[in-house]
Tab-separated table of C-alpha atoms and ligand atoms in Angstrom:
chain	number	residue	atom	x	y	z
A	143	MET	CA	-23.573	-4.267	-3.653
A	144	LYS	CA	-26.165	-1.478	-3.867
A	145	LEU	CA	-25.693	1.789	-1.965
A	146	GLN	CA	-27.988	4.765	-1.378
A	147	PRO	CA	-27.013	8.374	-0.681
A	148	VAL	CA	-26.936	9.620	2.927
A	149	SER	CA	-27.416	13.137	4.283
A	150	HIS	CA	-24.420	13.211	6.663
A	151	LEU	CA	-21.900	11.048	8.523
A	152	ARG	CA	-20.999	11.285	12.201
A	153	GLY	CA	-18.940	9.293	14.669
A	154	GLU	CA	-15.630	7.645	15.316
A	155	VAL	CA	-13.823	4.960	13.335
A	156	THR	CA	-10.657	2.956	13.936
A	157	VAL	CA	-9.220	1.835	10.617
A	158	PRO	CA	-7.300	-1.476	10.393
A	159	GLY	CA	-3.522	-1.761	10.626
A	160	ASP	CA	-1.291	-0.447	7.866
A	161	LYS	CA	-0.927	-2.938	5.014
A	162	SER	CA	2.665	-2.041	4.115
A	163	ILE	CA	3.811	-2.255	7.740
A	164	SER	CA	1.876	-5.487	8.396
A	165	HIS	CA	3.573	-7.215	5.431
A	166	ARG	CA	6.996	-6.054	6.533
A	167	SER	CA	6.523	-7.111	10.156
A	168	VAL	CA	5.853	-10.717	9.088
A	169	MET	CA	8.644	-10.794	6.490
A	170	PHE	CA	11.302	-9.220	8.690
A	171	GLY	CA	10.105	-11.172	11.741
A	172	SER	CA	10.537	-14.411	9.758
A	173	ILE	CA	14.179	-13.678	8.887
A	174	ALA	CA	14.981	-12.258	12.334
A	175	LYS	CA	16.171	-14.317	15.280
A	176	GLY	CA	13.606	-14.800	18.058
A	177	THR	CA	10.002	-13.805	18.426
A	178	THR	CA	8.250	-10.857	16.779
A	179	GLU	CA	4.927	-9.907	18.361
A	180	ILE	CA	2.751	-7.826	16.030
A	181	HIS	CA	-0.197	-5.831	17.382
A	182	ASN	CA	-2.958	-4.379	15.158
A	183	PHE	CA	-1.818	-6.593	12.254
A	184	LEU	CA	-4.041	-6.223	9.173
A	185	LYS	CA	-5.784	-9.561	8.597
A	186	GLY	CA	-6.633	-8.693	4.986
A	187	ALA	CA	-6.124	-11.149	2.136
A	188	ASP	CA	-2.842	-9.546	0.975
A	189	CYS	CA	-1.112	-9.835	4.353
A	190	LEU	CA	-2.494	-13.354	4.818
A	191	SER	CA	-0.739	-14.238	1.522
A	192	THR	CA	2.541	-13.096	3.087
A	193	ILE	CA	1.915	-15.224	6.191
A	194	SER	CA	1.129	-18.243	4.027
A	195	CYS	CA	4.355	-17.861	1.985
A	196	PHE	CA	6.530	-17.799	5.113
A	197	ARG	CA	4.680	-20.716	6.704
A	198	HIS	CA	5.513	-22.711	3.562
A	199	MET	CA	9.168	-21.881	4.217
A	200	GLY	CA	9.085	-23.375	7.715
A	201	ILE	CA	8.254	-20.312	9.821
A	202	GLU	CA	5.775	-20.829	12.641
A	203	ILE	CA	3.301	-17.914	12.732
A	204	GLU	CA	0.456	-17.755	15.272
A	205	THR	CA	-2.533	-15.570	14.368
A	206	GLY	CA	-4.213	-14.855	17.725
A	207	ASP	CA	-7.080	-12.462	18.489
A	208	THR	CA	-4.892	-9.630	19.743
A	209	ALA	CA	-1.507	-10.334	18.170
A	210	VAL	CA	0.288	-12.199	15.424
A	211	THR	CA	3.423	-13.939	16.679
A	212	VAL	CA	6.219	-14.833	14.287
A	213	HIS	CA	8.829	-17.335	15.471
A	214	GLY	CA	11.729	-16.105	13.369
A	215	LYS	CA	14.591	-18.386	12.424
A	216	GLY	CA	17.259	-15.858	11.518
A	217	LEU	CA	18.627	-14.662	8.184
A	218	ARG	CA	19.542	-18.202	7.058
A	219	GLY	CA	16.610	-20.023	8.685
A	220	LEU	CA	14.145	-20.307	5.771
A	221	LYS	CA	13.707	-23.720	4.161
A	222	ALA	CA	12.785	-24.556	0.572
A	223	PRO	CA	8.987	-24.652	0.185
A	224	ASP	CA	7.478	-27.861	-1.193
A	225	CYS	CA	5.054	-25.941	-3.429
A	226	ILE	CA	4.777	-22.847	-5.635
A	227	LEU	CA	4.435	-19.775	-3.399
A	228	ASP	CA	1.107	-18.010	-4.028
A	229	CYS	CA	1.278	-14.235	-3.492
A	230	GLY	CA	-2.426	-13.810	-4.326
A	231	ASN	CA	-3.230	-10.212	-5.353
A	232	SER	CA	-0.275	-8.735	-3.492
A	233	GLY	CA	2.447	-6.779	-5.308
A	234	THR	CA	4.169	-6.074	-1.986
A	235	THR	CA	4.430	-9.802	-1.205
A	236	THR	CA	5.711	-10.667	-4.685
A	237	ARG	CA	8.335	-7.940	-4.944
A	238	LEU	CA	9.655	-7.857	-1.363
A	239	ILE	CA	9.814	-11.629	-1.025
A	240	SER	CA	11.850	-11.786	-4.265
A	241	GLY	CA	14.551	-9.718	-2.556
A	242	ILE	CA	14.612	-12.173	0.356
A	243	LEU	CA	14.560	-15.280	-1.870
A	244	ALA	CA	17.219	-14.243	-4.412
A	245	PRO	CA	20.133	-14.827	-1.957
A	246	GLN	CA	18.845	-18.075	-0.356
A	247	ASN	CA	20.492	-21.437	-1.023
A	248	PHE	CA	17.352	-22.949	-2.580
A	249	ASP	CA	15.089	-22.417	-5.605
A	250	VAL	CA	11.479	-21.186	-5.499
A	251	THR	CA	8.665	-20.395	-7.925
A	252	LEU	CA	6.345	-17.489	-7.114
A	253	THR	CA	3.003	-16.668	-8.633
A	254	GLY	CA	-0.303	-14.938	-7.852
A	255	ASP	CA	-3.758	-14.160	-9.208
A	256	GLU	CA	-4.711	-12.876	-12.668
A	257	SER	CA	-3.892	-9.256	-11.727
A	258	ILE	CA	-0.487	-10.069	-10.217
A	259	GLN	CA	0.447	-12.040	-13.335
A	260	LYS	CA	0.057	-8.824	-15.360
A	261	ARG	CA	2.017	-6.485	-13.078
A	262	PRO	CA	5.549	-5.434	-14.039
A	263	MET	CA	8.298	-7.458	-12.346
A	264	GLY	CA	11.122	-6.329	-14.672
A	265	ARG	CA	11.577	-3.474	-12.190
A	266	ILE	CA	12.859	-5.943	-9.559
A	267	ILE	CA	14.349	-8.545	-11.921
A	268	GLU	CA	16.744	-5.941	-13.363
A	269	PRO	CA	18.375	-4.672	-10.134
A	270	LEU	CA	18.380	-8.068	-8.410
A	271	SER	CA	20.042	-9.604	-11.489
A	272	MET	CA	22.687	-6.846	-11.353
A	273	MET	CA	23.414	-8.095	-7.809
A	274	GLY	CA	23.915	-11.641	-9.180
A	275	ALA	CA	20.402	-13.037	-8.742
A	276	GLN	CA	18.947	-15.609	-11.109
A	277	ILE	CA	15.287	-14.777	-11.712
A	278	GLU	CA	13.328	-16.010	-14.683
A	279	SER	CA	9.907	-14.811	-15.748
A	280	ILE	CA	8.516	-18.185	-16.789
A	281	ARG	CA	6.366	-16.737	-19.594
A	282	LYS	CA	9.225	-14.397	-20.652
A	283	ASN	CA	6.970	-11.359	-20.202
A	284	ASN	CA	8.672	-9.838	-17.117
A	285	CYS	CA	5.641	-10.823	-15.027
A	286	ALA	CA	4.963	-13.609	-12.517
A	287	PRO	CA	5.235	-16.583	-12.363
A	288	LEU	CA	8.890	-16.072	-11.428
A	289	LYS	CA	11.445	-18.819	-10.887
A	290	ILE	CA	14.104	-17.668	-8.432
A	291	CYS	CA	17.269	-19.769	-8.076
A	292	GLY	CA	19.134	-18.723	-4.927
A	293	LYS	CA	22.644	-17.312	-5.569
A	294	PRO	CA	25.270	-15.341	-3.623
A	295	LEU	CA	24.772	-11.604	-4.228
A	296	ALA	CA	27.020	-8.531	-4.389
A	297	GLY	CA	26.075	-4.996	-3.287
A	298	ILE	CA	25.343	-2.404	-6.010
A	299	HIS	CA	24.375	1.234	-6.331
A	300	TYR	CA	21.097	1.160	-8.239
A	301	THR	CA	19.413	4.259	-9.633
A	302	SER	CA	15.735	3.499	-10.035
A	303	LYS	CA	13.613	5.126	-12.728
A	304	VAL	CA	10.509	4.877	-10.529
A	305	ALA	CA	9.886	6.030	-6.964
A	306	SER	CA	8.732	2.638	-5.709
A	307	ALA	CA	9.033	1.374	-2.144
A	308	GLN	CA	8.521	-2.163	-3.403
A	309	VAL	CA	11.523	-1.909	-5.731
A	310	LYS	CA	13.643	-0.152	-3.094
A	311	SER	CA	12.671	-2.710	-0.447
A	312	ALA	CA	13.416	-5.731	-2.651
A	313	ILE	CA	16.926	-4.380	-3.263
A	314	LEU	CA	17.531	-3.462	0.404
A	315	LEU	CA	16.387	-6.916	1.545
A	316	ALA	CA	18.734	-8.584	-0.945
A	317	GLY	CA	21.396	-6.170	0.334
A	318	LEU	CA	21.086	-7.679	3.837
A	319	TYR	CA	22.649	-10.831	2.368
A	320	ALA	CA	25.021	-9.217	-0.158
A	321	ASP	CA	28.751	-8.949	-0.169
A	322	GLY	CA	29.321	-5.208	0.446
A	323	GLU	CA	27.119	-2.135	0.778
A	324	THR	CA	23.946	-1.665	-1.311
A	325	ARG	CA	22.521	1.725	-2.315
A	326	VAL	CA	19.230	2.592	-3.985
A	327	THR	CA	18.624	6.085	-5.364
A	328	GLU	CA	15.055	7.016	-6.308
A	329	PRO	CA	13.800	10.005	-8.317
A	330	GLN	CA	11.660	10.965	-5.286
A	331	LEU	CA	11.461	9.452	-1.837
A	332	SER	CA	8.972	6.576	-1.623
A	333	ARG	CA	7.555	5.266	1.672
A	334	ASN	CA	10.376	4.379	4.090
A	335	HIS	CA	8.750	1.701	6.282
A	336	THR	CA	11.390	-0.846	5.270
A	337	GLU	CA	14.256	1.400	6.316
A	338	LEU	CA	12.583	2.253	9.659
A	339	MET	CA	11.644	-1.315	10.515
A	340	LEU	CA	14.912	-2.923	9.423
A	341	ARG	CA	16.730	-0.435	11.665
A	342	PHE	CA	14.291	-1.332	14.490
A	343	PHE	CA	15.303	-4.986	13.967
A	344	GLY	CA	19.022	-4.141	14.193
A	345	ALA	CA	20.105	-3.621	10.568
A	346	ASP	CA	22.547	-0.909	9.540
A	347	VAL	CA	20.394	1.241	7.194
A	348	ARG	CA	20.694	4.946	6.547
A	349	THR	CA	19.231	7.516	4.184
A	350	GLU	CA	20.971	10.351	2.323
A	351	ASN	CA	18.391	12.488	0.462
A	352	THR	CA	16.642	10.004	-1.843
A	353	THR	CA	19.288	7.284	-1.448
A	354	ALA	CA	18.797	4.389	0.986
A	355	ILE	CA	21.973	2.584	2.025
A	356	ILE	CA	22.219	-0.822	3.715
A	357	SER	CA	25.180	-2.840	4.966
A	358	PRO	CA	25.127	-6.638	4.966
A	359	ALA	CA	23.785	-8.010	8.272
A	360	GLN	CA	24.980	-10.862	10.451
A	361	GLU	CA	21.546	-11.230	12.024
A	362	LEU	CA	18.281	-9.303	12.607
A	363	TYR	CA	16.536	-9.544	15.991
A	364	GLY	CA	12.790	-9.980	16.531
A	365	ASN	CA	10.951	-7.065	18.132
A	366	LYS	CA	7.505	-5.950	19.247
A	367	ILE	CA	5.602	-4.034	16.565
A	368	GLN	CA	2.551	-1.838	17.070
A	369	VAL	CA	1.112	-1.336	13.569
A	370	PRO	CA	-0.463	2.111	13.098
A	371	GLY	CA	-3.827	2.486	11.351
A	372	ASP	CA	-3.548	2.627	7.555
A	373	ILE	CA	-3.815	6.131	6.043
A	374	SER	CA	-4.730	4.360	2.786
A	375	SER	CA	-7.835	3.018	4.567
A	376	ALA	CA	-8.453	6.283	6.434
A	377	VAL	CA	-8.687	8.198	3.134
A	378	TYR	CA	-12.215	6.874	2.453
A	379	PHE	CA	-13.477	8.386	5.719
A	380	VAL	CA	-11.508	11.582	5.090
A	381	ALA	CA	-13.273	11.947	1.729
A	382	ALA	CA	-16.695	10.977	3.120
A	383	GLY	CA	-16.389	13.437	6.021
A	384	LEU	CA	-15.264	16.278	3.756
A	385	LEU	CA	-17.808	15.736	0.978
A	386	LEU	CA	-21.023	15.124	2.917
A	387	PRO	CA	-22.601	18.201	4.539
A	388	ASN	CA	-22.987	18.403	8.340
A	389	SER	CA	-20.465	15.623	8.868
A	390	GLU	CA	-17.813	15.107	11.502
A	391	ILE	CA	-15.675	11.961	11.709
A	392	LEU	CA	-12.872	11.161	14.142
A	393	ILE	CA	-10.463	8.631	12.603
A	394	LYS	CA	-8.370	7.136	15.391
A	395	ASN	CA	-4.696	6.196	15.369
A	396	VAL	CA	-3.686	6.803	11.738
A	397	GLY	CA	-0.075	6.447	10.550
A	398	ILE	CA	1.163	9.854	9.360
A	399	ASN	CA	4.735	9.017	8.337
A	400	PRO	CA	5.696	11.979	6.085
A	401	THR	CA	6.628	9.597	3.232
A	402	ARG	CA	2.984	8.402	3.297
A	403	ALA	CA	1.002	11.461	4.312
A	404	GLY	CA	0.925	13.487	1.067
A	405	LEU	CA	-2.867	13.240	1.387
A	406	LEU	CA	-2.812	15.669	4.319
A	407	THR	CA	-0.776	18.249	2.365
A	408	VAL	CA	-3.095	18.032	-0.641
A	409	CYS	CA	-6.230	18.178	1.526
A	410	LYS	CA	-4.873	21.354	3.130
A	411	ASN	CA	-4.235	22.861	-0.330
A	412	MET	CA	-7.845	22.023	-1.242
A	413	GLY	CA	-9.143	23.853	1.832
A	414	ALA	CA	-10.128	20.747	3.839
A	415	ASN	CA	-10.953	21.070	7.526
A	416	ILE	CA	-8.816	18.317	9.122
A	417	THR	CA	-7.307	18.592	12.602
A	418	LEU	CA	-4.550	16.288	13.871
A	419	LEU	CA	-5.004	15.233	17.509
A	420	ASN	CA	-2.981	13.058	19.903
A	421	GLU	CA	0.158	12.911	17.770
A	422	THR	CA	2.459	10.141	18.989
A	423	ARG	CA	4.865	7.442	17.723
A	424	ASP	CA	4.476	3.629	17.550
A	425	SER	CA	7.482	1.375	16.759
A	426	SER	CA	9.283	4.240	14.938
A	427	GLU	CA	6.150	5.306	13.004
A	428	PRO	CA	4.321	8.609	13.766
A	429	THR	CA	0.531	8.434	14.294
A	430	ALA	CA	-2.367	10.829	15.022
A	431	ASP	CA	-6.152	10.938	15.234
A	432	LEU	CA	-7.709	12.811	12.305
A	433	LEU	CA	-10.768	14.963	12.995
A	434	VAL	CA	-12.503	15.578	9.662
A	435	ARG	CA	-15.345	18.065	9.132
A	436	SER	CA	-17.429	18.877	6.026
A	437	SER	CA	-15.581	21.374	3.859
A	438	SER	CA	-15.968	23.413	0.692
A	439	LEU	CA	-13.047	22.209	-1.390
A	440	LYS	CA	-11.190	23.989	-4.156
A	441	GLY	CA	-9.269	22.529	-7.092
A	442	THR	CA	-5.485	22.096	-6.953
A	443	VAL	CA	-2.481	20.789	-8.877
A	444	ILE	CA	-1.027	17.512	-7.571
A	445	GLU	CA	2.385	16.679	-9.004
A	446	GLY	CA	6.039	15.857	-8.315
A	447	ALA	CA	7.398	14.689	-4.967
A	448	VAL	CA	3.998	14.460	-3.263
A	449	ILE	CA	2.806	11.773	-5.712
A	450	PRO	CA	4.708	8.785	-4.203
A	451	ALA	CA	3.631	9.966	-0.721
A	452	MET	CA	-0.057	9.502	-1.646
A	453	ILE	CA	-0.010	7.101	-4.593
A	454	ASP	CA	-2.725	4.800	-3.185
A	455	GLU	CA	-4.893	7.732	-2.116
A	456	LEU	CA	-5.010	9.401	-5.556
A	457	PRO	CA	-8.172	7.613	-6.765
A	458	THR	CA	-10.073	8.923	-3.731
A	459	VAL	CA	-8.615	12.411	-4.127
A	460	ALA	CA	-9.836	12.334	-7.758
A	461	LEU	CA	-13.327	11.754	-6.358
A	462	MET	CA	-12.888	14.662	-3.926
A	463	ALA	CA	-11.858	16.859	-6.876
A	464	CYS	CA	-15.260	16.241	-8.522
A	465	PHE	CA	-16.858	18.093	-5.580
A	466	ALA	CA	-14.283	20.905	-5.521
A	467	GLU	CA	-14.725	24.341	-7.028
A	468	GLY	CA	-12.491	24.707	-10.085
A	469	THR	CA	-10.104	22.336	-11.825
A	470	THR	CA	-7.802	19.736	-10.272
A	471	VAL	CA	-4.836	18.443	-12.257
A	472	ILE	CA	-3.121	15.201	-11.247
A	473	LYS	CA	0.162	14.608	-13.080
A	474	ASP	CA	3.427	12.597	-12.718
A	475	ALA	CA	1.240	9.675	-11.622
A	476	SER	CA	1.672	7.142	-14.456
A	477	GLU	CA	2.464	4.519	-11.755
A	478	LEU	CA	-1.305	4.415	-11.203
A	479	LYS	CA	-1.591	2.464	-14.450
A	480	VAL	CA	0.327	-0.538	-13.034
A	481	LYS	CA	-1.479	-0.990	-9.723
A	482	GLU	CA	-4.065	-3.727	-9.005
A	483	SER	CA	-5.850	-2.210	-12.030
A	484	ASN	CA	-5.130	0.705	-14.389
A	485	ARG	CA	-6.359	3.235	-11.866
A	486	ILE	CA	-6.229	6.214	-14.269
A	487	ALA	CA	-8.454	4.554	-16.875
A	488	ILE	CA	-10.808	2.957	-14.369
A	489	MET	CA	-11.254	6.054	-12.210
A	490	ALA	CA	-11.945	8.162	-15.308
A	491	GLU	CA	-14.405	5.595	-16.707
A	492	ASN	CA	-16.343	5.230	-13.446
A	493	LEU	CA	-16.350	8.922	-12.502
A	494	LYS	CA	-17.678	9.741	-15.987
A	495	ALA	CA	-20.391	7.097	-15.528
A	496	MET	CA	-21.530	9.090	-12.466
A	497	GLY	CA	-21.611	12.352	-14.460
A	498	ALA	CA	-18.211	13.854	-13.586
A	499	ASP	CA	-16.189	15.974	-15.984
A	500	VAL	CA	-12.873	14.074	-16.149
A	501	THR	CA	-10.181	13.848	-18.816
A	502	GLU	CA	-7.730	10.993	-18.663
A	503	THR	CA	-4.107	11.984	-19.431
A	504	GLU	CA	-0.876	10.002	-19.959
A	505	ASP	CA	0.203	10.495	-16.351
A	506	GLY	CA	-2.920	11.469	-14.474
A	507	MET	CA	-6.279	13.195	-14.832
A	508	ILE	CA	-7.849	16.610	-15.227
A	509	ILE	CA	-11.018	16.982	-13.191
A	510	ARG	CA	-13.353	19.936	-13.544
A	511	GLY	CA	-15.288	20.006	-10.288
A	512	GLY	CA	-18.767	21.127	-9.454
A	513	ARG	CA	-21.007	18.810	-11.483
A	514	PRO	CA	-23.326	16.815	-9.209
A	515	LEU	CA	-22.721	13.043	-9.366
A	516	HIS	CA	-25.536	10.569	-9.958
A	517	GLY	CA	-25.719	6.863	-9.139
A	518	ALA	CA	-24.369	4.348	-11.673
A	519	VAL	CA	-23.214	0.752	-12.033
A	520	ILE	CA	-19.525	0.752	-11.110
A	521	ASP	CA	-17.155	-1.976	-12.262
A	522	SER	CA	-14.482	-2.195	-9.556
A	523	HIS	CA	-12.352	-4.462	-11.763
A	524	LYS	CA	-11.771	-6.343	-8.471
A	525	ASP	CA	-9.564	-3.469	-7.304
A	526	HIS	CA	-10.182	-2.854	-3.587
A	527	ARG	CA	-9.324	0.855	-3.737
A	528	ILE	CA	-11.731	1.455	-6.635
A	529	ALA	CA	-14.564	-0.322	-4.776
A	530	MET	CA	-14.021	1.700	-1.577
A	531	THR	CA	-13.692	5.017	-3.423
A	532	PHE	CA	-17.015	4.457	-5.193
A	533	ALA	CA	-18.754	3.377	-1.996
A	534	VAL	CA	-17.966	6.899	-0.754
A	535	ALA	CA	-19.026	8.401	-4.105
A	536	ALA	CA	-22.340	6.545	-3.779
A	537	LEU	CA	-23.088	8.198	-0.426
A	538	ALA	CA	-22.526	11.667	-1.919
A	539	ALA	CA	-24.318	11.056	-5.247
A	540	GLU	CA	-27.990	11.278	-6.213
A	541	GLY	CA	-29.815	7.959	-6.589
A	542	GLU	CA	-28.620	4.377	-6.256
A	543	THR	CA	-25.118	3.110	-7.066
A	544	GLU	CA	-24.228	-0.519	-7.627
A	545	ILE	CA	-20.631	-1.691	-7.149
A	546	LEU	CA	-19.646	-4.891	-8.932
A	547	ASP	CA	-17.251	-7.313	-7.171
A	548	ALA	CA	-17.631	-5.181	-4.052
A	549	ASP	CA	-16.161	-7.940	-1.847
A	550	CYS	CA	-12.666	-7.210	-3.207
A	551	VAL	CA	-12.325	-4.851	-0.199
A	552	ASN	CA	-11.191	-8.011	1.647
A	553	ILE	CA	-7.729	-7.368	0.189
A	554	SER	CA	-7.048	-4.484	2.568
A	555	TYR	CA	-10.153	-3.728	4.651
A	556	PRO	CA	-12.502	-6.675	5.300
A	557	ALA	CA	-14.835	-4.684	7.635
A	558	PHE	CA	-15.015	-1.613	5.376
A	559	TYR	CA	-18.764	-1.608	4.610
A	560	GLU	CA	-19.687	-2.271	8.269
A	561	ASP	CA	-17.439	0.573	9.473
A	562	LEU	CA	-18.845	2.957	6.850
A	563	GLY	CA	-22.415	1.863	7.634
A	564	ARG	CA	-21.958	2.622	11.362
A	565	LEU	CA	-21.173	6.269	10.546
A	566	CYS	CA	-24.377	6.586	8.493
A	567	ARG	CA	-26.676	5.813	11.423
B	138	S3P	C1	3.717	-0.415	-1.237
B	138	S3P	C2	4.244	0.487	-2.102
B	138	S3P	C3	3.465	1.135	-3.177
B	138	S3P	C4	1.963	1.030	-2.917
B	138	S3P	C5	1.549	-0.344	-2.500
B	138	S3P	C6	2.287	-0.774	-1.237
B	138	S3P	C7	4.610	-1.030	-0.240
B	138	S3P	O1	3.744	0.482	-4.397
B	138	S3P	O2	1.249	1.426	-4.066
B	138	S3P	O3	0.161	-0.395	-2.256
B	138	S3P	O4	4.100	-1.660	0.726
B	138	S3P	O5	5.824	-0.903	-0.377
B	138	S3P	P1	5.033	0.852	-5.300
B	138	S3P	O6	6.234	0.544	-4.529
B	138	S3P	O7	4.912	-0.009	-6.508
B	138	S3P	O8	4.865	2.306	-5.595
């Protein structure tokens, strides 16, 4: 895809439903009793992979125009699939589903695309095995394909080395079926959508500082879910509105759960002009409209507890830092290396190709802002967040930019280019 710079952006955009919450609503709805009606579900490829996996395990899921309806069969209602479950490009599907499958009374094999087969699964194999699970990495490399043989599980107290909601969620889901209480302590708090939604479905889950605690459940009960807009999709419009002069964008109905909204804190530290309007709450999740206006940004240090609260937004914030006055340091973010691509290396490579002054570090990047960016050929490495970040970069750069494999945005935001294009008119 080829993109040209624009002078400004104006208008209103409604970003699609949150990816993390959409996945969870289908998964938890499938193992709950009764019907779960999901509004504003994200029909991106990742969440469709989750739907497909549960359909293969006997769950009826209707994907209508306005809602997705999951006819849950209760905690023990899944049946053995008659094929290998394909998680596509989705780490959330692979890791969370492993926590649900480990305690079933059947065996399953899980796999996914080329990227998923390289992503670390040892981080879930280790704790689930401590609970009594039998999970084998078929190629013995701690990656998918995984063979999971259902076993009875026991509760544990696991201290995780990484702040990862996928790891925490896999353990909590296994804990629903375990004998005794399960606790997960993280170095910093990761997104808590699992805890909020499981409680909404009737589970006994609580949080003490960075420890999530779950008791075994008899049953979960289906519920109505209103999925908030995804802040990880909103970030592209936040960046575009801030970076382009004379711009004003209203981003409607964005999820601002504090365990996800580190972006807003960092934007404030950078001097961004963002106003929160119409703050409300949908199915236990806080939301707001974000009014974004062109701003002169300044460099900042991004580190520590805020990192897990904005992990998927960091590539776009790195782009923003190129336009800021002074230096921005991103550290404590080595998790970026094990996402859909190595997002530290690929951001640095592509930003440099556009003329930015960026140094890649072990756990982040150092960006010296203020150099104008010029168009370039950008290899997205089929990573949706890289493609969308550089579509925004292209609008703010001089000359033409070409993004390779630009259609990978289908993973999380199929209408991204249309929505961005509407603001350019
Ligand atoms: C997610 C958690 C994060 C995030 C991913 C979605 C989730 O991953 O990067 O896009 O839905 O739980 P980690 O748990 O690996 O940090």
